[in-house]
Tab-separated table of C-alpha atoms and ligand atoms in Angstrom:
chain	number	residue	atom	x	y	z
K	1	MET	CA	-0.008	-0.378	0.354
K	2	GLN	CA	1.216	3.305	-0.627
K	3	PHE	CA	1.247	6.629	2.006
K	4	ASN	CA	0.507	9.492	1.320
K	5	SER	CA	0.157	11.974	4.520
K	6	PRO	CA	-2.090	15.010	3.761
K	7	TRP	CA	0.608	17.244	5.758
K	8	LEU	CA	2.832	17.152	3.554
K	9	GLN	CA	1.205	18.209	0.639
K	10	PHE	CA	2.517	22.049	0.172
K	11	ASN	CA	5.845	22.818	-1.619
K	12	ARG	CA	9.022	22.832	0.834
K	13	GLN	CA	12.126	23.499	1.108
K	14	SER	CA	15.402	22.160	1.058
K	15	TRP	CA	18.478	22.346	3.403
K	16	PRO	CA	21.798	21.635	2.239
K	17	ASN	CA	23.831	18.385	4.292
K	18	LEU	CA	26.284	18.468	5.742
K	19	LYS	CA	30.285	17.481	4.341
K	20	GLU	CA	32.331	18.908	7.106
K	21	ASP	CA	33.478	18.892	10.429
K	22	ILE	CA	31.762	21.188	12.173
K	23	GLU	CA	31.963	23.172	15.685
K	24	CYS	CA	29.036	24.275	16.965
K	25	ASP	CA	27.414	25.393	21.278
K	26	VAL	CA	24.715	23.226	20.678
K	27	ALA	CA	23.141	20.413	18.693
K	28	ILE	CA	19.968	19.390	18.238
K	29	ILE	CA	19.156	16.220	16.884
K	30	GLY	CA	15.674	15.811	14.859
K	31	ALA	CA	13.859	17.947	13.319
K	32	GLY	CA	9.940	17.137	13.521
K	33	ILE	CA	8.632	20.464	16.257
K	34	SER	CA	10.491	19.041	19.176
K	35	GLY	CA	13.527	19.903	17.332
K	36	VAL	CA	11.805	22.698	15.876
K	37	SER	CA	10.086	24.336	18.595
K	38	THR	CA	14.139	23.774	20.448
K	39	LEU	CA	15.931	26.119	18.479
K	40	TYR	CA	12.540	28.077	18.036
K	41	PHE	CA	13.330	28.996	22.269
K	42	LEU	CA	16.566	28.518	21.798
K	43	LEU	CA	17.432	31.030	19.809
K	44	HIS	CA	15.550	34.029	21.761
K	45	HIS	CA	16.458	33.147	25.186
K	46	THR	CA	19.814	32.564	24.844
K	47	ASP	CA	22.937	33.717	22.630
K	48	LYS	CA	24.111	30.310	21.592
K	49	LYS	CA	25.195	29.212	17.877
K	50	ILE	CA	22.891	26.209	17.052
K	51	VAL	CA	22.589	23.250	14.497
K	52	LEU	CA	19.910	21.233	13.279
K	53	LEU	CA	20.376	18.093	12.333
K	54	GLU	CA	18.370	15.840	10.670
K	55	LYS	CA	18.461	11.889	8.835
K	56	ASN	CA	15.392	12.725	6.635
K	57	HIS	CA	14.207	16.608	5.738
K	58	VAL	CA	11.871	18.576	8.153
K	59	ALA	CA	9.364	16.834	9.491
K	60	SER	CA	9.251	14.091	7.992
K	61	GLY	CA	8.568	11.563	11.389
K	62	ALA	CA	5.462	11.802	13.390
K	63	THR	CA	5.452	15.571	12.361
K	64	GLY	CA	4.372	15.039	9.158
K	65	HIS	CA	2.833	12.207	10.212
K	66	ASN	CA	-0.022	12.786	12.788
K	67	ALA	CA	-3.516	13.364	13.382
K	68	GLY	CA	-2.847	17.014	13.744
K	69	PHE	CA	-5.096	17.752	17.279
K	70	ALA	CA	-3.401	19.710	19.524
K	71	CYS	CA	-4.616	19.106	22.676
K	72	ALA	CA	-3.367	19.226	26.257
K	73	VAL	CA	-4.122	16.037	27.238
K	74	MET	CA	-1.806	13.465	29.322
K	75	GLU	CA	-1.825	9.819	27.300
K	76	THR	CA	-1.063	8.601	31.601
K	77	SER	CA	-4.183	9.061	33.255
K	78	ILE	CA	-4.793	11.122	35.793
K	79	GLN	CA	-6.099	8.704	38.155
K	80	GLN	CA	-2.126	7.138	37.184
K	81	LEU	CA	-0.506	10.366	37.860
K	82	ILE	CA	-2.366	11.354	40.533
K	83	ASN	CA	-1.279	8.188	42.790
K	84	GLN	CA	1.731	8.066	41.760
K	85	TYR	CA	3.032	11.473	42.143
K	86	GLY	CA	0.489	13.749	43.845
K	87	LEU	CA	-1.871	15.539	43.449
K	88	GLU	CA	0.074	19.528	42.892
K	89	LYS	CA	2.749	17.455	40.338
K	90	THR	CA	0.417	16.219	38.787
K	91	LYS	CA	-1.650	19.984	38.335
K	92	ARG	CA	2.104	20.846	37.466
K	93	THR	CA	2.441	18.694	34.487
K	94	TYR	CA	-1.138	20.095	33.703
K	95	TYR	CA	-0.088	23.493	33.308
K	96	GLU	CA	2.860	22.811	31.385
K	97	LEU	CA	0.933	21.181	28.869
K	98	ASP	CA	-1.058	24.513	29.221
K	99	ARG	CA	1.969	26.613	28.560
K	100	GLY	CA	2.408	24.196	25.423
K	101	TRP	CA	-1.039	25.913	23.439
K	102	GLU	CA	-0.854	29.352	24.864
K	103	LEU	CA	2.895	29.386	22.940
K	104	LEU	CA	1.205	27.488	20.357
K	105	LEU	CA	-1.112	30.380	19.946
K	106	GLU	CA	2.078	33.160	20.332
K	107	ILE	CA	3.456	31.784	17.729
K	108	TYR	CA	1.170	31.233	15.557
K	109	ASN	CA	-0.091	34.895	15.913
K	110	LYS	CA	3.261	36.278	15.541
K	111	LEU	CA	4.022	34.401	12.813
K	112	ASP	CA	0.460	35.457	10.774
K	113	MET	CA	0.002	31.994	10.129
K	114	GLN	CA	-3.910	31.399	12.077
K	115	GLU	CA	-5.147	30.451	8.736
K	116	ASP	CA	-3.787	27.110	9.157
K	117	PHE	CA	-5.037	27.116	12.405
K	118	VAL	CA	-8.842	25.943	12.532
K	119	ARG	CA	-10.558	25.913	15.991
K	120	ILE	CA	-12.476	22.319	17.417
K	121	ASN	CA	-14.310	23.619	20.303
K	122	HIS	CA	-16.276	20.492	21.057
K	123	THR	CA	-14.648	16.928	21.267
K	124	ASN	CA	-16.592	14.228	22.544
K	125	PRO	CA	-15.386	10.557	24.120
K	126	ALA	CA	-17.959	8.355	23.749
K	127	TYR	CA	-18.759	4.159	25.252
K	128	THR	CA	-20.269	1.266	24.771
K	129	SER	CA	-19.383	0.188	28.284
K	130	VAL	CA	-20.791	1.241	31.205
K	131	ASP	CA	-17.259	-0.124	32.917
K	132	ASN	CA	-15.177	2.321	30.613
K	133	LEU	CA	-18.472	5.109	31.213
K	134	VAL	CA	-17.488	4.811	34.973
K	135	TYR	CA	-13.792	4.891	34.698
K	136	ALA	CA	-14.449	7.735	32.701
K	137	VAL	CA	-17.240	9.899	35.205
K	138	THR	CA	-14.956	9.070	37.741
K	139	GLN	CA	-10.975	10.885	35.697
K	140	GLU	CA	-13.425	14.048	35.534
K	141	MET	CA	-13.826	13.984	39.029
K	142	LEU	CA	-10.823	14.490	39.590
K	143	GLN	CA	-9.629	16.440	36.929
K	144	ASP	CA	-12.358	18.415	38.458
K	145	GLN	CA	-10.663	18.387	41.455
K	146	ILE	CA	-7.731	19.558	40.372
K	147	GLY	CA	-9.318	22.866	38.432
K	148	ARG	CA	-9.376	21.175	34.917
K	149	ARG	CA	-13.457	20.228	34.670
K	150	ARG	CA	-14.003	19.065	30.583
K	151	GLY	CA	-17.474	18.969	29.630
K	152	SER	CA	-20.880	17.150	31.223
K	153	PHE	CA	-20.991	13.514	30.524
K	154	LEU	CA	-24.831	12.602	28.541
K	155	ILE	CA	-25.924	8.905	28.995
K	156	VAL	CA	-28.815	6.781	28.486
K	157	ASP	CA	-31.702	7.368	30.659
K	158	ASP	CA	-31.830	4.136	31.402
K	159	GLU	CA	-32.526	2.362	35.198
K	160	LYS	CA	-30.122	-0.308	34.258
K	161	ILE	CA	-27.137	1.709	34.151
K	162	LYS	CA	-28.839	4.571	36.149
K	163	GLU	CA	-27.705	2.255	39.291
K	164	LYS	CA	-24.486	1.429	38.303
K	165	ILE	CA	-23.171	5.451	38.436
K	166	PRO	CA	-21.994	6.444	42.390
K	167	ASP	CA	-23.422	9.099	43.615
K	168	GLU	CA	-20.413	11.490	44.072
K	169	LEU	CA	-20.889	11.220	40.583
K	170	ARG	CA	-23.591	11.889	39.525
K	171	LYS	CA	-22.506	16.357	39.492
K	172	TYR	CA	-20.860	15.192	36.068
K	173	ILE	CA	-23.638	13.609	34.372
K	174	GLN	CA	-27.020	14.407	32.447
K	175	PHE	CA	-29.207	11.693	31.207
K	176	VAL	CA	-31.074	11.873	28.224
K	177	PRO	CA	-33.038	9.955	25.966
K	178	GLN	CA	-30.303	7.593	23.949
K	179	GLU	CA	-30.951	10.044	20.113
K	180	LYS	CA	-29.377	12.689	21.777
K	181	ILE	CA	-26.639	10.975	22.419
K	182	LEU	CA	-26.643	8.926	18.688
K	183	LYS	CA	-27.207	12.989	17.272
K	184	THR	CA	-24.675	14.736	19.796
K	185	LEU	CA	-22.130	11.909	18.074
K	186	LYS	CA	-23.298	11.928	14.625
K	187	THR	CA	-23.481	8.394	13.896
K	188	GLN	CA	-26.660	6.035	13.861
K	189	ASP	CA	-24.941	2.554	15.990
K	190	LYS	CA	-26.559	2.433	19.419
K	191	ALA	CA	-23.806	0.430	21.000
K	192	TYR	CA	-23.464	3.824	22.218
K	193	ILE	CA	-24.857	4.394	25.547
K	194	ALA	CA	-22.442	7.956	27.048
K	195	VAL	CA	-21.087	10.955	25.665
K	196	LEU	CA	-18.781	13.184	27.252
K	197	VAL	CA	-19.558	17.275	25.868
K	198	THR	CA	-16.223	19.026	26.448
K	199	MET	CA	-17.204	22.993	26.755
K	200	GLU	CA	-17.010	25.707	24.605
K	201	THR	CA	-13.477	26.984	25.716
K	202	ALA	CA	-11.725	23.381	24.841
K	203	LYS	CA	-8.354	24.466	23.824
K	204	THR	CA	-8.548	22.130	21.051
K	205	ALA	CA	-7.462	22.810	16.869
K	206	ARG	CA	-6.638	20.897	14.172
K	207	ILE	CA	-3.141	22.380	12.775
K	208	ASN	CA	-0.558	20.982	10.348
K	209	SER	CA	2.490	20.825	12.503
K	210	ALA	CA	5.279	20.322	9.313
K	211	LYS	CA	3.993	22.871	7.797
K	212	PHE	CA	4.439	24.603	11.075
K	213	CYS	CA	7.959	23.914	10.913
K	214	TYR	CA	8.417	25.216	7.968
K	215	LYS	CA	7.294	28.557	9.048
K	216	VAL	CA	8.924	28.035	11.722
K	217	LEU	CA	12.093	27.875	9.881
K	218	LEU	CA	12.169	30.010	7.100
K	219	TYR	CA	10.762	32.962	10.384
K	220	LEU	CA	14.350	31.837	12.542
K	221	GLN	CA	16.209	32.558	8.895
K	222	LYS	CA	15.030	35.942	8.795
K	223	LYS	CA	15.731	37.006	12.634
K	224	PHE	CA	18.091	34.665	13.108
K	225	PRO	CA	20.628	34.572	10.254
K	226	GLU	CA	24.250	34.148	11.473
K	227	ARG	CA	22.762	31.913	14.744
K	228	PHE	CA	21.758	28.732	13.331
K	229	PHE	CA	21.516	26.179	10.467
K	230	VAL	CA	19.972	23.091	9.164
K	231	TYR	CA	21.109	20.213	7.632
K	232	GLU	CA	19.037	17.510	5.817
K	233	ASN	CA	19.984	14.050	5.086
K	234	THR	CA	22.340	14.231	7.701
K	235	GLU	CA	22.351	10.769	10.348
K	236	ILE	CA	23.531	11.176	13.403
K	237	THR	CA	25.500	6.794	14.103
K	238	GLN	CA	27.443	7.867	17.130
K	239	ILE	CA	27.362	10.099	19.824
K	240	ASP	CA	30.509	10.200	21.979
K	241	ILE	CA	29.423	12.720	25.099
K	242	GLU	CA	33.063	12.664	26.369
K	243	SER	CA	34.358	15.778	30.488
K	244	SER	CA	33.226	18.304	28.684
K	245	CYS	CA	31.879	18.254	25.306
K	246	ALA	CA	29.577	15.966	23.170
K	247	VAL	CA	31.341	15.059	19.414
K	248	LEU	CA	28.594	13.446	17.175
K	249	HIS	CA	29.501	11.186	14.212
K	250	HIS	CA	27.685	11.218	10.768
K	251	ALA	CA	28.644	9.778	7.096
K	252	ARG	CA	31.449	13.057	6.363
K	253	GLY	CA	32.989	14.176	9.241
K	254	THR	CA	31.966	15.578	13.186
K	255	ILE	CA	30.189	18.203	15.200
K	256	LYS	CA	32.194	19.277	18.143
K	257	THR	CA	29.329	20.857	20.953
K	258	HIS	CA	29.172	22.084	24.472
K	259	ASP	CA	25.187	20.774	24.319
K	260	VAL	CA	23.134	17.734	21.657
K	261	ILE	CA	19.442	17.588	22.211
K	262	LEU	CA	17.930	13.831	21.611
K	263	CYS	CA	14.646	15.387	19.370
K	264	THR	CA	14.531	12.992	17.896
K	265	ASN	CA	11.234	10.346	19.204
K	266	ALA	CA	11.303	6.511	18.169
K	267	TYR	CA	13.894	6.527	16.292
K	268	LYS	CA	17.298	5.377	18.090
K	269	ASP	CA	19.178	3.563	15.423
K	270	PHE	CA	22.436	5.655	16.623
K	271	LEU	CA	24.797	4.915	19.918
K	272	ILE	CA	25.717	6.735	22.938
K	273	SER	CA	28.769	6.715	24.357
K	274	ASP	CA	30.578	7.505	27.418
K	275	LYS	CA	33.999	8.627	26.304
K	276	GLU	CA	35.124	8.620	29.978
K	277	GLN	CA	33.844	5.812	31.105
K	278	LYS	CA	34.460	3.642	27.998
K	279	CYS	CA	31.044	2.447	27.679
K	280	SER	CA	27.873	2.463	26.107
K	281	VAL	CA	24.644	4.748	27.617
K	282	LEU	CA	21.457	2.588	27.028
K	283	LYS	CA	19.243	3.733	29.511
K	284	LEU	CA	17.122	5.946	26.246
K	285	HIS	CA	17.482	3.119	23.947
K	286	GLU	CA	15.916	0.178	27.090
K	287	SER	CA	13.355	2.899	27.772
K	288	LEU	CA	11.736	3.554	24.489
K	289	MET	CA	9.405	1.283	22.676
K	290	ILE	CA	7.793	2.576	19.595
K	291	ARG	CA	4.082	2.534	18.336
K	292	GLU	CA	3.037	2.881	14.686
K	293	GLY	CA	-0.216	4.608	14.031
K	294	TYR	CA	-1.982	4.381	10.901
K	295	LEU	CA	-4.358	7.248	9.777
K	296	ALA	CA	-6.742	7.886	7.093
K	297	ALA	CA	-8.268	11.062	5.622
K	298	TYR	CA	-10.804	11.882	2.928
K	299	THR	CA	-12.307	15.673	1.462
K	300	GLY	CA	-15.744	15.825	0.461
K	301	ASP	CA	-17.834	16.749	4.224
K	302	ASN	CA	-18.221	20.156	4.360
K	303	SER	CA	-20.243	20.711	7.752
K	304	ASP	CA	-18.223	22.238	10.725
K	305	ALA	CA	-15.717	21.477	13.019
K	306	TYR	CA	-16.331	18.114	14.537
K	307	GLY	CA	-14.229	15.594	17.378
K	308	ALA	CA	-14.936	12.359	18.701
K	309	ALA	CA	-13.226	9.727	20.093
K	310	PHE	CA	-15.738	6.363	20.190
K	311	PHE	CA	-14.829	3.623	22.497
K	312	ASP	CA	-16.463	0.523	21.775
K	313	HIS	CA	-15.507	-2.589	24.214
K	314	ARG	CA	-16.685	-4.763	21.552
K	315	GLY	CA	-14.116	-6.184	20.053
K	316	MET	CA	-15.480	-5.573	16.575
K	317	TYR	CA	-11.828	-3.422	15.253
K	318	GLU	CA	-9.442	-6.350	16.368
K	319	SER	CA	-6.056	-3.696	16.588
K	320	SER	CA	-8.434	-0.830	17.612
K	321	PRO	CA	-9.525	-0.787	20.974
K	322	TYR	CA	-11.324	2.933	20.529
K	323	PHE	CA	-11.251	5.182	16.749
K	324	TYR	CA	-10.389	9.259	16.798
K	325	VAL	CA	-12.652	11.179	14.224
K	326	ILE	CA	-11.568	14.631	13.747
K	327	HIS	CA	-13.357	16.901	10.946
K	328	THR	CA	-12.911	20.438	9.656
K	329	PRO	CA	-14.676	22.728	7.447
K	330	PRO	CA	-11.989	24.126	4.602
K	331	SER	CA	-10.064	26.562	6.336
K	332	VAL	CA	-8.436	29.450	4.275
K	333	ASN	CA	-5.971	27.193	1.906
K	334	GLU	CA	-7.909	24.682	1.638
K	335	LYS	CA	-10.678	23.501	-1.514
K	336	ALA	CA	-12.548	20.787	0.759
K	337	GLY	CA	-13.213	19.938	3.947
K	338	LEU	CA	-11.267	17.281	5.891
K	339	THR	CA	-11.982	14.157	8.395
K	340	ILE	CA	-9.561	12.209	9.444
K	341	LEU	CA	-9.724	8.568	11.069
K	342	GLY	CA	-7.254	6.877	13.592
K	343	GLY	CA	-7.282	4.271	15.835
K	344	PRO	CA	-4.982	1.339	14.773
K	345	GLU	CA	-1.821	1.110	16.554
K	346	TYR	CA	1.062	-1.469	17.027
K	347	TYR	CA	3.750	-2.032	18.951
K	348	ILE	CA	6.859	-2.557	16.677
K	349	SER	CA	10.590	-3.212	17.254
K	350	GLU	CA	13.309	-0.821	15.495
K	351	ASP	CA	13.915	-3.823	12.512
K	352	CYS	CA	10.666	-3.644	12.044
K	353	SER	CA	9.864	-5.225	8.713
K	354	ALA	CA	8.980	-4.262	5.472
K	355	ASP	CA	6.384	-7.131	5.203
K	356	LEU	CA	4.782	-6.132	8.270
K	357	ILE	CA	4.346	-2.622	8.108
K	358	GLN	CA	2.198	-3.953	4.656
K	359	GLN	CA	0.172	-6.484	6.830
K	360	HIS	CA	-0.554	-3.804	9.517
K	361	ALA	CA	-1.838	-1.285	6.824
K	362	GLN	CA	-4.184	-3.717	5.044
K	363	GLU	CA	-5.269	-4.162	8.540
K	364	SER	CA	-5.877	-1.215	9.430
K	365	PHE	CA	-7.618	-0.121	6.526
K	366	GLU	CA	-10.060	-2.684	6.894
K	367	VAL	CA	-10.968	-2.162	9.749
K	368	GLY	CA	-11.127	1.519	9.600
K	369	LYS	CA	-13.638	1.486	6.581
K	370	ARG	CA	-15.563	-0.993	8.706
K	371	PHE	CA	-15.686	1.501	11.617
K	372	LEU	CA	-16.932	4.736	9.208
K	373	LYS	CA	-19.536	2.091	7.610
K	374	ASN	CA	-20.746	0.772	11.287
K	375	THR	CA	-20.776	4.239	13.455
K	376	PHE	CA	-21.788	6.295	10.552
K	377	ASN	CA	-22.903	4.442	7.258
K	378	ILE	CA	-20.474	5.805	4.872
K	379	SER	CA	-18.979	3.438	2.708
K	380	LYS	CA	-15.458	3.561	1.344
K	381	ASP	CA	-12.994	1.995	-1.507
K	382	SER	CA	-10.334	4.237	-0.401
K	383	PHE	CA	-9.305	7.401	0.920
K	384	ASP	CA	-7.804	10.399	-0.454
K	385	TYR	CA	-4.946	9.565	1.967
K	386	PHE	CA	-3.260	6.560	3.624
K	387	TRP	CA	-0.485	7.072	5.849
K	388	ARG	CA	1.407	6.222	9.052
K	389	GLY	CA	3.518	7.443	11.766
K	390	ILE	CA	5.423	6.390	15.154
K	391	MET	CA	5.564	6.988	18.397
K	392	GLY	CA	8.194	7.057	20.744
K	393	TYR	CA	6.866	5.751	24.757
K	394	THR	CA	9.604	5.972	27.637
K	395	LYS	CA	9.095	2.923	30.018
K	396	SER	CA	7.384	4.907	32.856
K	397	GLY	CA	4.458	6.434	30.486
K	398	LEU	CA	5.999	10.120	30.237
K	399	ARG	CA	8.147	13.003	28.100
K	400	TRP	CA	11.564	13.045	28.778
K	401	VAL	CA	12.647	17.261	28.952
K	402	GLY	CA	16.065	18.120	30.007
K	403	GLN	CA	18.786	17.981	31.123
K	404	ASP	CA	20.595	13.934	31.279
K	405	PRO	CA	21.039	14.298	35.786
K	406	GLU	CA	24.467	11.806	35.518
K	407	TYR	CA	26.057	13.318	31.735
K	408	PRO	CA	25.046	17.266	31.491
K	409	HIS	CA	26.357	17.855	27.780
K	410	LEU	CA	22.937	15.324	27.417
K	411	TRP	CA	20.428	16.569	26.718
K	412	TYR	CA	15.892	15.395	25.646
K	413	ASN	CA	13.057	16.131	24.314
K	414	LEU	CA	10.850	13.643	23.693
K	415	GLY	CA	8.948	10.112	24.230
K	416	CYS	CA	5.840	9.525	25.732
K	417	ASN	CA	4.306	11.278	22.272
K	418	GLY	CA	1.428	9.748	21.408
K	419	VAL	CA	-0.643	13.748	22.109
K	420	GLY	CA	2.824	14.974	21.231
K	421	ILE	CA	2.450	18.773	19.578
K	422	LEU	CA	1.940	20.614	23.077
K	423	PRO	CA	4.550	18.902	25.147
K	424	ALA	CA	7.413	19.440	22.367
K	425	ILE	CA	6.690	23.106	22.157
K	426	SER	CA	6.915	23.696	26.168
K	427	GLY	CA	10.108	20.953	26.527
K	428	GLY	CA	10.864	23.750	24.091
K	429	GLU	CA	10.525	26.241	26.198
K	430	LYS	CA	11.829	24.992	28.910
K	431	ILE	CA	15.287	23.470	27.013
K	432	ALA	CA	16.521	26.888	26.673
K	433	GLN	CA	15.008	28.443	30.027
K	434	LEU	CA	16.958	25.829	31.663
K	435	MET	CA	20.331	26.790	29.394
K	436	ASN	CA	20.044	29.991	30.480
K	437	GLY	CA	20.331	28.887	34.548
K	438	GLU	CA	17.114	29.605	35.133
K	439	THR	CA	15.676	26.926	38.378
K	440	LEU	CA	12.631	25.413	37.035
K	441	LEU	CA	10.451	23.509	39.932
K	442	SER	CA	11.081	19.628	39.271
K	443	SER	CA	8.412	18.553	37.138
K	444	LEU	CA	6.979	14.349	35.863
K	445	PHE	CA	8.750	15.064	32.366
K	446	ASP	CA	12.568	15.322	34.128
K	447	PRO	CA	14.893	13.169	32.913
K	448	PRO	CA	15.286	9.810	35.121
K	449	GLU	CA	18.262	9.384	37.046
K	450	SER	CA	19.941	6.116	36.641
K	451	ILE	CA	22.004	5.733	33.423
K	452	GLN	CA	22.746	2.061	33.213
K	453	CYS	CA	25.972	1.825	32.124
K	454	HIS	CA	27.485	-1.454	29.811
K	455	GLU	CA	30.827	-2.558	28.622
T	501	FAD	C1	-0.072	8.014	14.035
T	501	FAD	C2	-0.002	9.740	14.640
T	501	FAD	C3	-1.287	10.673	15.176
T	501	FAD	C4	-0.781	11.419	15.967
T	501	FAD	N1	-1.368	11.990	16.289
T	501	FAD	C5	-1.136	13.797	16.838
T	501	FAD	C6	-2.429	14.117	17.043
T	501	FAD	O1	-3.551	14.300	17.055
T	501	FAD	N2	-2.291	14.587	18.511
T	501	FAD	C7	-0.467	15.018	18.868
T	501	FAD	O2	-0.809	15.663	19.934
T	501	FAD	N3	0.031	14.091	18.316
T	501	FAD	C8	-0.201	13.025	17.608
T	501	FAD	N4	1.282	13.027	17.542
T	501	FAD	C9	2.262	12.605	17.788
T	501	FAD	C10	2.698	14.127	17.517
T	501	FAD	O3	2.849	13.829	16.389
T	501	FAD	C11	4.651	14.164	17.873
T	501	FAD	O4	4.487	13.636	18.995
T	501	FAD	C12	5.538	15.204	17.114
T	501	FAD	O5	4.735	15.187	16.005
T	501	FAD	C13	6.723	14.584	17.934
T	501	FAD	O6	7.648	15.284	17.129
T	501	FAD	P1	8.855	15.325	17.228
T	501	FAD	O7	9.816	16.206	16.276
T	501	FAD	O8	9.033	14.599	18.597
T	501	FAD	O9	9.736	13.493	16.848
T	501	FAD	P2	9.119	13.113	15.038
T	501	FAD	O10	8.325	14.129	14.352
T	501	FAD	O11	8.963	12.126	14.855
T	501	FAD	O12	10.669	14.542	14.412
T	501	FAD	C14	12.406	13.106	15.168
T	501	FAD	C15	13.360	13.675	13.775
T	501	FAD	O13	14.782	12.945	14.292
T	501	FAD	C16	15.020	12.623	13.343
T	501	FAD	N5	16.240	11.934	13.929
T	501	FAD	C17	15.788	10.321	13.987
T	501	FAD	N6	17.060	9.885	14.621
T	501	FAD	C18	17.456	11.067	13.823
T	501	FAD	C19	19.905	10.374	13.809
T	501	FAD	N7	20.199	9.402	14.025
T	501	FAD	N8	19.933	11.435	12.867
T	501	FAD	C20	19.759	12.845	12.529
T	501	FAD	N9	18.358	13.203	12.655
T	501	FAD	C21	17.461	12.284	13.313
T	501	FAD	C22	13.966	11.898	12.091
T	501	FAD	O14	14.322	11.425	11.135
T	501	FAD	C23	12.921	12.615	12.682
T	501	FAD	O15	12.357	14.138	11.389
T	501	FAD	C24	0.653	11.891	16.583
T	501	FAD	C25	1.391	10.926	16.251
T	501	FAD	C26	1.780	9.830	15.263
T	501	FAD	C27	2.742	8.828	14.855
């Protein structure tokens, strides 16, 4: 199957590859939204000379292959976060996501890119099972406790369902006829018994994060022409951590840098070595798990902006415990509305074969068509766009943002990456603040202490 992402359908600038040995203050590896945002804030907050290194082309990773939904959501449940880290730290982590939203708006306004920003005021998670529903309402109650209530649940007015809902959750619920729920979801599938209706003020939008990267780089080239260089088709194969610097290796030479920042998402086909101890640094490689996600999209529906996630416990869509749909009417530069359908995901290994990818693609394609038919009675033989992207997840399920506790020349802005647009941006600002010598409160995103060092 052929892949084509809707986010890369524009005239893209290209940058040269690196052909020689160079020196700089900071080297950023990876030119997706994490790397480009980190560059943006470092240029604004410090006077460092920086290079941005990309093994393919700008936004060729997840940034050019996502669902484009900017939202302040953590993938780990709020209950898990509060149990493990307490209320205050959890609250602060959400603040970091909100900061990503503020910064996104600031950059869109500053660069006059509003035409690529489509607000989606309502996003509706929907449920077929009472157990999943009770869990979701409980999460809403906890969200409320940290001042982040998202909305109210509409639940089918049915005695059997009512009796399973604990009293303390009633405040978040309205019981309604099922038709209202189905209408909200625009579905015909009567298995759905509940939907969360979010508030108008939800911080959610559809953006093209690939275009964002190109526009930000063009802006930075005008504003800071002497302070940074971008090199595409420059793959870093090895990072040597020395006592006073890091040395990066690529096919045609080396880069000597004071600091290196990994914005490499799930990619880990490079070595990190501790030159003093003469050993490999494996923390990142051992922590990161790779997940691939498949998305499909079609054009032509010009109805209002709409977002929903369908949690279906019936097991009808093998690789997808849930599907999400993001629909936007045409923005200024588009001729037709775009409806994006996502869901199928698989854990894969680094050396995942092309055959396995084709098999996953075929399964995802079929399951997506089935979901559309069952949910919206839409029949499709093909999609206008069909694409895949990869995400990196750390073992803790949390992003790493900042300096390595053991190797001060090594920094990260990566990990836990399925909803990664906003944390990539706020992570970039945070790294610039830290490199500028500012002291920040500790965060759940601080890179972990222990380093496993193997001979
Ligand atoms: C299917 C899917 C759907 C998603 N949907 C959403 C969504 O709706 N909302 C949301 O917020 N997030 C979403 N995400 C996540 C979001 O896209 C990512 O979190 C974000 O784009 C990650 O950006 P990044 O810059 O960290 O990684 P990437 O964009 O992957 O960039 C990493 C870059 O590093 C480069 N690189 C790696 N190794 C090297 C090396 N050795 N040398 C040089 N360059 C290297 C790669 O080529 C790549 O370009 C989705 C992701 C996927 C895959």
